[in-house]
mmCIF file of C-alpha atoms in Angstrom:
data_model
loop_
_atom_site.group_PDB
_atom_site.id
_atom_site.type_symbol
_atom_site.label_atom_id
_atom_site.label_comp_id
_atom_site.label_asym_id
_atom_site.label_seq_id
_atom_site.Cartn_x
_atom_site.Cartn_y
_atom_site.Cartn_z
ATOM 1 C CA UNK A 915 -16.782 -129.359 -103.590
ATOM 2 C CA UNK A 916 -13.842 -126.537 -102.964
ATOM 3 C CA UNK A 917 -13.889 -124.786 -99.935
ATOM 4 C CA UNK A 918 -11.529 -122.321 -100.829
ATOM 5 C CA UNK A 919 -12.700 -118.443 -100.852
ATOM 6 C CA UNK A 920 -12.478 -117.242 -104.684
ATOM 7 C CA UNK A 921 -10.234 -114.236 -105.021
ATOM 8 C CA UNK A 922 -11.957 -110.619 -104.939
ATOM 9 C CA UNK A 923 -9.398 -108.939 -107.352
ATOM 10 C CA UNK A 924 -10.299 -106.010 -109.997
ATOM 11 C CA UNK A 925 -11.550 -106.706 -113.087
ATOM 12 C CA UNK A 926 -8.960 -105.578 -114.904
ATOM 13 C CA UNK A 927 -5.293 -104.003 -114.505
ATOM 14 C CA UNK A 928 -3.646 -100.658 -116.513
ATOM 15 C CA UNK A 929 -0.513 -98.928 -116.505
ATOM 16 C CA UNK A 930 -0.967 -95.971 -114.016
ATOM 17 C CA UNK A 931 2.520 -94.386 -113.787
ATOM 18 C CA UNK A 932 6.104 -94.309 -115.599
ATOM 19 C CA UNK A 933 9.503 -93.408 -114.440
ATOM 20 C CA UNK A 934 12.645 -93.445 -115.777
ATOM 21 C CA UNK A 935 16.357 -92.943 -115.415
ATOM 22 C CA UNK A 936 19.385 -92.965 -117.187
ATOM 23 C CA UNK A 937 22.327 -92.185 -115.582
ATOM 24 C CA UNK A 938 25.027 -89.010 -116.023
ATOM 25 C CA UNK A 939 27.482 -90.370 -118.477
ATOM 26 C CA UNK A 940 26.710 -90.286 -122.267
ATOM 27 C CA UNK A 941 28.865 -92.103 -124.099
ATOM 28 C CA UNK A 942 29.240 -91.087 -128.001
ATOM 29 C CA UNK A 943 30.380 -93.688 -130.758
ATOM 30 C CA UNK A 944 33.525 -92.417 -130.860
ATOM 31 C CA UNK A 945 34.804 -94.013 -127.194
ATOM 32 C CA UNK A 946 33.947 -97.594 -128.838
ATOM 33 C CA UNK A 947 35.960 -96.699 -131.715
ATOM 34 C CA UNK A 948 38.814 -96.655 -129.353
ATOM 35 C CA UNK A 949 38.705 -99.918 -128.953
ATOM 36 C CA UNK A 950 36.867 -101.887 -132.432
ATOM 37 C CA UNK A 951 37.884 -100.820 -135.971
ATOM 38 C CA UNK A 952 34.860 -99.892 -137.247
ATOM 39 C CA UNK A 953 33.481 -96.035 -138.243
ATOM 40 C CA UNK A 954 30.575 -94.228 -136.700
ATOM 41 C CA UNK A 955 28.316 -94.765 -140.011
ATOM 42 C CA UNK A 956 29.347 -98.083 -139.322
ATOM 43 C CA UNK A 957 27.899 -98.076 -136.287
ATOM 44 C CA UNK A 958 24.397 -95.775 -136.699
ATOM 45 C CA UNK A 959 24.365 -97.588 -140.363
ATOM 46 C CA UNK A 960 24.315 -100.685 -138.509
ATOM 47 C CA UNK A 961 22.206 -99.755 -135.131
ATOM 48 C CA UNK A 962 20.572 -96.557 -135.497
ATOM 49 C CA UNK A 963 22.494 -95.881 -132.524
ATOM 50 C CA UNK A 964 24.591 -92.324 -131.815
ATOM 51 C CA UNK A 965 25.128 -92.255 -128.116
ATOM 52 C CA UNK A 966 24.253 -94.809 -125.064
ATOM 53 C CA UNK A 967 24.835 -93.932 -120.882
ATOM 54 C CA UNK A 968 26.860 -95.841 -118.873
ATOM 55 C CA UNK A 969 26.756 -95.982 -115.286
ATOM 56 C CA UNK A 970 28.794 -94.731 -112.543
ATOM 57 C CA UNK A 971 30.046 -96.978 -109.813
ATOM 58 C CA UNK A 972 27.593 -94.679 -107.766
ATOM 59 C CA UNK A 973 24.816 -95.730 -110.286
ATOM 60 C CA UNK A 974 23.760 -99.365 -109.552
ATOM 61 C CA UNK A 975 21.352 -101.593 -110.011
ATOM 62 C CA UNK A 976 19.568 -100.698 -106.762
ATOM 63 C CA UNK A 977 20.201 -96.853 -107.126
ATOM 64 C CA UNK A 978 18.770 -96.400 -110.513
ATOM 65 C CA UNK A 979 15.829 -98.681 -109.441
ATOM 66 C CA UNK A 980 15.169 -96.324 -106.948
ATOM 67 C CA UNK A 981 15.191 -93.140 -108.998
ATOM 68 C CA UNK A 982 12.531 -94.843 -111.929
ATOM 69 C CA UNK A 983 10.239 -96.221 -109.037
ATOM 70 C CA UNK A 984 9.935 -92.755 -107.283
ATOM 71 C CA UNK A 985 8.857 -91.253 -110.872
ATOM 72 C CA UNK A 986 6.298 -94.006 -111.528
ATOM 73 C CA UNK A 987 5.075 -93.805 -107.817
ATOM 74 C CA UNK A 988 4.378 -90.225 -108.197
ATOM 75 C CA UNK A 989 3.200 -90.521 -111.718
ATOM 76 C CA UNK A 990 0.895 -93.118 -110.510
ATOM 77 C CA UNK A 991 -0.374 -90.842 -107.467
ATOM 78 C CA UNK A 992 0.155 -93.736 -104.852
ATOM 79 C CA UNK A 993 1.999 -94.075 -102.008
ATOM 80 C CA UNK A 994 5.074 -96.505 -101.776
ATOM 81 C CA UNK A 995 3.583 -98.356 -98.831
ATOM 82 C CA UNK A 996 0.113 -99.194 -100.925
ATOM 83 C CA UNK A 997 2.589 -101.475 -103.257
ATOM 84 C CA UNK A 998 1.973 -104.736 -102.657
ATOM 85 C CA UNK A 999 4.762 -106.818 -104.808
ATOM 86 C CA UNK A 1000 7.832 -105.216 -106.681
ATOM 87 C CA UNK A 1001 9.011 -107.029 -109.390
ATOM 88 C CA UNK A 1002 12.466 -106.471 -111.336
ATOM 89 C CA UNK A 1003 13.395 -107.763 -114.608
ATOM 90 C CA UNK A 1004 17.256 -107.727 -114.693
ATOM 91 C CA UNK A 1005 20.074 -110.124 -115.819
ATOM 92 C CA UNK A 1006 22.853 -107.695 -114.269
ATOM 93 C CA UNK A 1007 22.241 -107.682 -110.681
ATOM 94 C CA UNK A 1008 25.435 -109.885 -110.214
ATOM 95 C CA UNK A 1009 24.132 -111.831 -106.037
ATOM 96 C CA UNK A 1010 22.860 -114.967 -106.613
ATOM 97 C CA UNK A 1011 20.938 -114.046 -103.933
ATOM 98 C CA UNK A 1012 19.294 -112.236 -102.384
ATOM 99 C CA UNK A 1013 16.884 -110.778 -105.014
ATOM 100 C CA UNK A 1014 17.206 -107.053 -105.689
ATOM 101 C CA UNK A 1015 13.804 -106.309 -105.337
ATOM 102 C CA UNK A 1016 14.041 -106.643 -101.716
ATOM 103 C CA UNK A 1017 16.258 -104.564 -101.542
ATOM 104 C CA UNK A 1018 14.369 -101.700 -103.863
ATOM 105 C CA UNK A 1019 11.280 -102.225 -101.677
ATOM 106 C CA UNK A 1020 13.198 -101.621 -98.615
ATOM 107 C CA UNK A 1021 14.682 -98.388 -100.130
ATOM 108 C CA UNK A 1022 11.866 -96.861 -101.932
ATOM 109 C CA UNK A 1023 9.915 -97.531 -98.448
ATOM 110 C CA UNK A 1024 6.932 -99.870 -99.560
ATOM 111 C CA UNK A 1025 7.065 -101.865 -96.351
ATOM 112 C CA UNK A 1026 6.665 -105.834 -96.699
ATOM 113 C CA UNK A 1027 5.626 -106.194 -100.254
ATOM 114 C CA UNK A 1028 5.894 -110.048 -102.108
ATOM 115 C CA UNK A 1029 9.213 -109.389 -103.993
ATOM 116 C CA UNK A 1030 11.261 -110.953 -106.395
ATOM 117 C CA UNK A 1031 13.414 -110.794 -109.705
ATOM 118 C CA UNK A 1032 12.767 -112.328 -112.830
ATOM 119 C CA UNK A 1033 15.447 -113.294 -115.805
ATOM 120 C CA UNK A 1034 14.066 -112.609 -119.293
ATOM 121 C CA UNK A 1035 16.262 -110.917 -121.055
ATOM 122 C CA UNK A 1036 14.923 -108.304 -123.217
ATOM 123 C CA UNK A 1037 11.109 -109.745 -122.925
ATOM 124 C CA UNK A 1038 11.393 -109.013 -119.194
ATOM 125 C CA UNK A 1039 9.718 -105.773 -118.983
ATOM 126 C CA UNK A 1040 6.431 -107.454 -120.710
ATOM 127 C CA UNK A 1041 6.987 -110.543 -118.172
ATOM 128 C CA UNK A 1042 6.535 -108.593 -115.588
ATOM 129 C CA UNK A 1043 3.983 -106.659 -116.808
ATOM 130 C CA UNK A 1044 1.728 -109.743 -117.283
ATOM 131 C CA UNK A 1045 2.924 -110.843 -114.095
ATOM 132 C CA UNK A 1046 1.646 -107.936 -112.314
ATOM 133 C CA UNK A 1047 -1.510 -108.122 -114.273
ATOM 134 C CA UNK A 1048 -2.380 -111.060 -113.023
ATOM 135 C CA UNK A 1049 -1.850 -110.534 -109.080
ATOM 136 C CA UNK A 1050 -3.912 -107.577 -109.707
ATOM 137 C CA UNK A 1051 -6.809 -109.404 -111.332
ATOM 138 C CA UNK A 1052 -6.241 -112.428 -108.776
ATOM 139 C CA UNK A 1053 -6.392 -110.139 -105.609
ATOM 140 C CA UNK A 1054 -3.015 -110.546 -104.193
ATOM 141 C CA UNK A 1055 -1.715 -106.545 -104.666
ATOM 142 C CA UNK A 1056 -3.714 -103.916 -105.367
ATOM 143 C CA UNK A 1057 -0.674 -102.287 -106.710
ATOM 144 C CA UNK A 1058 2.177 -103.544 -108.325
ATOM 145 C CA UNK A 1059 5.326 -102.046 -108.918
ATOM 146 C CA UNK A 1060 7.502 -103.512 -112.335
ATOM 147 C CA UNK A 1061 10.988 -102.376 -112.944
ATOM 148 C CA UNK A 1062 13.229 -103.562 -116.089
ATOM 149 C CA UNK A 1063 16.917 -102.580 -115.007
ATOM 150 C CA UNK A 1064 20.417 -103.311 -116.095
ATOM 151 C CA UNK A 1065 23.839 -102.647 -116.243
ATOM 152 C CA UNK A 1066 24.918 -103.762 -119.333
ATOM 153 C CA UNK A 1067 28.544 -102.012 -119.596
ATOM 154 C CA UNK A 1068 29.651 -104.449 -116.752
ATOM 155 C CA UNK A 1069 28.699 -107.596 -119.476
ATOM 156 C CA UNK A 1070 29.995 -105.379 -122.408
ATOM 157 C CA UNK A 1071 33.202 -106.680 -124.339
ATOM 158 C CA UNK A 1072 34.247 -103.426 -125.721
ATOM 159 C CA UNK A 1073 36.470 -105.641 -127.880
ATOM 160 C CA UNK A 1074 34.036 -107.620 -129.337
ATOM 161 C CA UNK A 1075 32.801 -105.505 -132.609
ATOM 162 C CA UNK A 1076 29.559 -107.188 -133.198
ATOM 163 C CA UNK A 1077 28.219 -105.704 -129.903
ATOM 164 C CA UNK A 1078 30.871 -103.353 -128.206
ATOM 165 C CA UNK A 1079 28.556 -100.493 -129.030
ATOM 166 C CA UNK A 1080 25.447 -102.126 -128.693
ATOM 167 C CA UNK A 1081 24.547 -101.691 -125.111
ATOM 168 C CA UNK A 1082 23.807 -99.295 -122.544
ATOM 169 C CA UNK A 1083 22.752 -98.726 -118.959
ATOM 170 C CA UNK A 1084 19.114 -97.376 -117.420
ATOM 171 C CA UNK A 1085 16.001 -98.171 -115.446
ATOM 172 C CA UNK A 1086 12.254 -98.283 -116.047
ATOM 173 C CA UNK A 1087 9.580 -98.252 -114.135
ATOM 174 C CA UNK A 1088 6.014 -98.592 -113.960
ATOM 175 C CA UNK A 1089 2.902 -98.605 -111.481
ATOM 176 C CA UNK A 1090 -0.099 -101.353 -112.276
ATOM 177 C CA UNK A 1091 -2.813 -100.830 -110.590
ATOM 178 C CA UNK A 1092 -6.649 -101.839 -110.830
ATOM 179 C CA UNK A 1093 -9.119 -101.021 -113.561
ATOM 180 C CA UNK A 1094 -12.574 -101.098 -114.430
ATOM 181 C CA UNK A 1095 -11.856 -101.749 -118.036
ATOM 182 C CA UNK A 1096 -9.274 -103.501 -120.061
ATOM 183 C CA UNK A 1097 -6.355 -101.354 -120.286
ATOM 184 C CA UNK A 1098 -3.561 -104.347 -120.822
ATOM 185 C CA UNK A 1099 -4.513 -106.645 -123.259
ATOM 186 C CA UNK A 1100 -3.517 -110.637 -123.329
ATOM 187 C CA UNK A 1101 -0.129 -111.557 -123.413
ATOM 188 C CA UNK A 1102 1.742 -113.390 -126.333
ATOM 189 C CA UNK A 1103 4.465 -114.504 -125.085
ATOM 190 C CA UNK A 1104 6.907 -117.986 -124.944
ATOM 191 C CA UNK A 1105 10.591 -118.994 -125.936
ATOM 192 C CA UNK A 1106 12.673 -120.906 -128.363
ATOM 193 C CA UNK A 1107 14.898 -122.395 -126.756
ATOM 194 C CA UNK A 1108 16.716 -124.276 -129.511
ATOM 195 C CA UNK A 1109 18.574 -121.042 -129.941
ATOM 196 C CA UNK A 1110 19.545 -120.552 -126.908
ATOM 197 C CA UNK A 1111 22.669 -119.934 -128.180
ATOM 198 C CA UNK A 1112 22.330 -116.847 -130.381
ATOM 199 C CA UNK A 1113 22.418 -114.711 -127.232
ATOM 200 C CA UNK A 1114 24.316 -115.940 -124.724
ATOM 201 C CA UNK A 1115 26.591 -114.646 -121.770
ATOM 202 C CA UNK A 1116 30.299 -116.078 -123.076
ATOM 203 C CA UNK A 1117 31.635 -117.917 -120.097
ATOM 204 C CA UNK A 1118 29.405 -119.102 -117.110
ATOM 205 C CA UNK A 1119 30.149 -118.005 -114.001
ATOM 206 C CA UNK A 1120 31.708 -121.396 -112.372
ATOM 207 C CA UNK A 1121 34.105 -121.644 -115.269
ATOM 208 C CA UNK A 1122 35.254 -118.282 -114.509
ATOM 209 C CA UNK A 1123 35.193 -118.561 -111.274
ATOM 210 C CA UNK A 1124 38.203 -121.020 -111.965
ATOM 211 C CA UNK A 1125 40.711 -118.682 -113.547
ATOM 212 C CA UNK A 1126 42.056 -121.373 -115.811
ATOM 213 C CA UNK A 1127 43.293 -118.735 -118.617
ATOM 214 C CA UNK A 1128 43.949 -121.604 -120.638
ATOM 215 C CA UNK A 1129 40.140 -122.451 -120.899
ATOM 216 C CA UNK A 1130 39.214 -118.831 -121.196
ATOM 217 C CA UNK A 1131 38.473 -116.004 -123.512
ATOM 218 C CA UNK A 1132 41.481 -113.197 -122.985
ATOM 219 C CA UNK A 1133 41.842 -109.736 -124.094
ATOM 220 C CA UNK A 1134 44.544 -108.091 -126.411
ATOM 221 C CA UNK A 1135 47.003 -108.260 -123.019
ATOM 222 C CA UNK A 1136 46.581 -111.725 -122.662
ATOM 223 C CA UNK A 1137 44.149 -111.126 -119.648
ATOM 224 C CA UNK A 1138 41.272 -113.347 -118.785
ATOM 225 C CA UNK A 1139 38.340 -112.039 -119.616
ATOM 226 C CA UNK A 1140 34.748 -111.117 -117.894
ATOM 227 C CA UNK A 1141 31.801 -112.626 -118.915
ATOM 228 C CA UNK A 1142 29.909 -110.463 -121.437
ATOM 229 C CA UNK A 1143 27.233 -111.130 -123.867
ATOM 230 C CA UNK A 1144 27.851 -112.316 -126.972
ATOM 231 C CA UNK A 1145 24.911 -113.025 -130.244
ATOM 232 C CA UNK A 1146 24.795 -114.074 -133.189
ATOM 233 C CA UNK A 1147 24.058 -110.536 -135.284
ATOM 234 C CA UNK A 1148 22.663 -111.929 -138.325
ATOM 235 C CA UNK A 1149 20.614 -114.665 -137.121
ATOM 236 C CA UNK A 1150 19.193 -112.134 -134.330
ATOM 237 C CA UNK A 1151 18.297 -109.783 -136.911
ATOM 238 C CA UNK A 1152 16.447 -112.330 -139.037
ATOM 239 C CA UNK A 1153 14.211 -114.076 -136.139
ATOM 240 C CA UNK A 1154 13.391 -110.453 -134.451
ATOM 241 C CA UNK A 1155 12.187 -109.642 -137.756
ATOM 242 C CA UNK A 1156 10.323 -112.498 -139.530
ATOM 243 C CA UNK A 1157 8.917 -114.324 -136.041
ATOM 244 C CA UNK A 1158 8.505 -111.155 -133.920
ATOM 245 C CA UNK A 1159 6.720 -109.170 -136.422
ATOM 246 C CA UNK A 1160 4.374 -111.988 -136.696
ATOM 247 C CA UNK A 1161 3.946 -112.289 -132.759
ATOM 248 C CA UNK A 1162 3.257 -108.296 -132.860
ATOM 249 C CA UNK A 1163 0.118 -108.907 -135.242
ATOM 250 C CA UNK A 1164 -0.915 -111.911 -132.557
ATOM 251 C CA UNK A 1165 -0.847 -109.299 -129.472
ATOM 252 C CA UNK A 1166 -3.325 -106.840 -131.942
ATOM 253 C CA UNK A 1167 -5.571 -109.678 -132.827
ATOM 254 C CA UNK A 1168 -5.788 -110.821 -129.268
ATOM 255 C CA UNK A 1169 -6.265 -107.248 -128.615
ATOM 256 C CA UNK A 1170 -8.854 -107.005 -130.683
ATOM 257 C CA UNK A 1171 -7.467 -104.249 -132.709
ATOM 258 C CA UNK A 1172 -6.142 -103.494 -135.973
ATOM 259 C CA UNK A 1173 -2.713 -101.229 -136.903
ATOM 260 C CA UNK A 1174 -5.176 -99.087 -137.918
ATOM 261 C CA UNK A 1175 -6.098 -98.836 -134.257
ATOM 262 C CA UNK A 1176 -2.797 -98.276 -132.816
ATOM 263 C CA UNK A 1177 -1.330 -94.455 -131.452
ATOM 264 C CA UNK A 1178 1.753 -95.763 -130.551
ATOM 265 C CA UNK A 1179 4.394 -98.454 -131.080
ATOM 266 C CA UNK A 1180 7.133 -99.268 -128.384
ATOM 267 C CA UNK A 1181 9.431 -101.942 -129.612
ATOM 268 C CA UNK A 1182 11.914 -104.063 -127.973
ATOM 269 C CA UNK A 1183 14.859 -101.117 -128.427
ATOM 270 C CA UNK A 1184 17.336 -103.503 -129.920
ATOM 271 C CA UNK A 1185 18.631 -102.204 -133.699
ATOM 272 C CA UNK A 1186 16.601 -99.333 -135.412
ATOM 273 C CA UNK A 1187 16.867 -101.673 -137.975
ATOM 274 C CA UNK A 1188 14.888 -104.159 -137.011
ATOM 275 C CA UNK A 1189 11.991 -101.364 -136.063
ATOM 276 C CA UNK A 1190 12.043 -100.073 -139.170
ATOM 277 C CA UNK A 1191 11.674 -103.811 -140.542
ATOM 278 C CA UNK A 1192 8.868 -104.412 -138.306
ATOM 279 C CA UNK A 1193 6.676 -101.041 -138.696
ATOM 280 C CA UNK A 1194 6.805 -102.351 -142.620
ATOM 281 C CA UNK A 1195 5.896 -105.730 -142.109
ATOM 282 C CA UNK A 1196 2.619 -104.631 -139.433
ATOM 283 C CA UNK A 1197 2.193 -102.302 -142.406
ATOM 284 C CA UNK A 1198 1.776 -99.451 -139.942
ATOM 285 C CA UNK A 1199 0.394 -96.592 -140.748
ATOM 286 C CA UNK A 1200 1.906 -92.856 -140.672
ATOM 287 C CA UNK A 1201 -0.068 -91.722 -137.827
ATOM 288 C CA UNK A 1202 1.570 -94.229 -135.248
ATOM 289 C CA UNK A 1203 4.467 -92.918 -132.965
ATOM 290 C CA UNK A 1204 7.518 -94.870 -133.247
ATOM 291 C CA UNK A 1205 9.790 -95.279 -130.403
ATOM 292 C CA UNK A 1206 12.710 -94.801 -131.588
ATOM 293 C CA UNK A 1207 14.840 -94.398 -127.991
ATOM 294 C CA UNK A 1208 17.887 -96.756 -129.306
ATOM 295 C CA UNK A 1209 19.230 -93.852 -130.393
ATOM 296 C CA UNK A 1210 20.638 -92.061 -127.850
ATOM 297 C CA UNK A 1211 20.057 -94.765 -125.277
ATOM 298 C CA UNK A 1212 21.371 -97.797 -127.145
ATOM 299 C CA UNK A 1213 20.011 -101.383 -126.296
ATOM 300 C CA UNK A 1214 19.084 -101.777 -122.414
ATOM 301 C CA UNK A 1215 17.631 -105.133 -122.559
ATOM 302 C CA UNK A 1216 14.721 -105.245 -119.744
ATOM 303 C CA UNK A 1217 14.692 -101.304 -119.317
ATOM 304 C CA UNK A 1218 14.333 -100.410 -122.874
ATOM 305 C CA UNK A 1219 10.315 -100.924 -122.982
ATOM 306 C CA UNK A 1220 9.769 -98.725 -120.062
ATOM 307 C CA UNK A 1221 12.322 -96.471 -120.947
ATOM 308 C CA UNK A 1222 11.174 -95.561 -124.479
ATOM 309 C CA UNK A 1223 7.691 -95.166 -122.823
ATOM 310 C CA UNK A 1224 9.029 -92.363 -120.692
ATOM 311 C CA UNK A 1225 9.871 -90.230 -122.955
ATOM 312 C CA UNK A 1226 7.633 -90.866 -125.383
ATOM 313 C CA UNK A 1227 5.081 -89.063 -122.839
ATOM 314 C CA UNK A 1228 7.646 -86.941 -121.580
ATOM 315 C CA UNK A 1229 8.379 -85.435 -124.388
ATOM 316 C CA UNK A 1230 4.928 -85.359 -126.107
ATOM 317 C CA UNK A 1231 5.348 -87.258 -128.826
ATOM 318 C CA UNK A 1232 2.256 -90.010 -127.108
ATOM 319 C CA UNK A 1233 -0.165 -88.545 -125.038
ATOM 320 C CA UNK A 1234 -2.043 -90.104 -121.761
ATOM 321 C CA UNK A 1235 -5.074 -92.607 -122.684
ATOM 322 C CA UNK A 1236 -3.336 -93.249 -126.024
ATOM 323 C CA UNK A 1237 -2.948 -97.286 -127.588
ATOM 324 C CA UNK A 1238 0.296 -98.791 -127.675
ATOM 325 C CA UNK A 1239 1.702 -102.288 -128.729
ATOM 326 C CA UNK A 1240 4.518 -103.168 -126.879
ATOM 327 C CA UNK A 1241 7.104 -106.199 -127.527
ATOM 328 C CA UNK A 1242 10.484 -107.318 -126.196
ATOM 329 C CA UNK A 1243 12.110 -110.240 -127.307
ATOM 330 C CA UNK A 1244 16.023 -111.566 -126.412
ATOM 331 C CA UNK A 1245 18.266 -114.138 -124.931
ATOM 332 C CA UNK A 1246 16.444 -117.403 -124.366
ATOM 333 C CA UNK A 1247 14.923 -116.621 -127.288
ATOM 334 C CA UNK A 1248 12.011 -115.684 -125.416
ATOM 335 C CA UNK A 1249 9.119 -112.710 -126.462
ATOM 336 C CA UNK A 1250 6.172 -110.960 -124.972
ATOM 337 C CA UNK A 1251 3.622 -108.431 -126.593
ATOM 338 C CA UNK A 1252 0.779 -106.752 -125.626
ATOM 339 C CA UNK A 1253 -1.616 -103.567 -126.374
ATOM 340 C CA UNK A 1254 -1.421 -101.318 -123.507
ATOM 341 C CA UNK A 1255 -3.424 -97.570 -123.034
ATOM 342 C CA UNK A 1256 -0.575 -95.574 -121.608
ATOM 343 C CA UNK A 1257 -0.548 -93.703 -118.361
#
């Protein structure tokens, strides 16, 4: 028989507070059209996006995260010192080490929490939320800060007609803490690595480091292009619409709910056509509020779900205590879906 003392965590976990940060610069489609042959009408019809936010030099991954985290901490009614772990999901922190989570933890005055980064693309917030729930229930932390943050403008090829208009910057954060009743449902998550080539970085960092112009993509002026995110749009669209609707339904079933029980649907803000198709496939009732933050924020990858959640609560389109289905999906291809009670 094991001599190890059992963990003493909370029976359940919940989202206690949410915060977001959008860079001050708003970029309309007209700016994107300076480098691609397209139109405002085409971009809106294909993606729903009218504007996005791009970060300035001062609005770093850490700086945006600190702003979003401060709002989430205040919303949760705790102090930074109470945070036992900081989990950051991002693909746009360019230092291999140390993790940006350690810098953020220090800047918010969190003391000495566990701090680490995860790379799960647009599903990263769902992955972080699931890890946080496990820490709370297991007892290794009482409060966990989960951040989704991206500066995708740094990884955007402005000459790529398929992706130049998609990406934006921003940070979203939540505080996860103990609960006496279930407020974060079971997570349905997974990966389909055989489809990893459909969303990827154009050039690996080691290849870019060689600087061999004969082997690297060049811009219209013959300069080596910085690595960027590229995707096979139609393949990703079909996968998201058909496969992710199934995953969303599994998350509802795992939580013991039906579409009629939902108040809010917060999918990853990748593309409004994907959102509309998922709503139709899931047969969501008209009373369900659907997040459409993509229209003015663009695709912010790991930040998109917490940013959309924060805006819905701030505008009154959703309210504390509402039941929300959240699902993220993207590069890998990876996905994560769960049902939560909004803070």
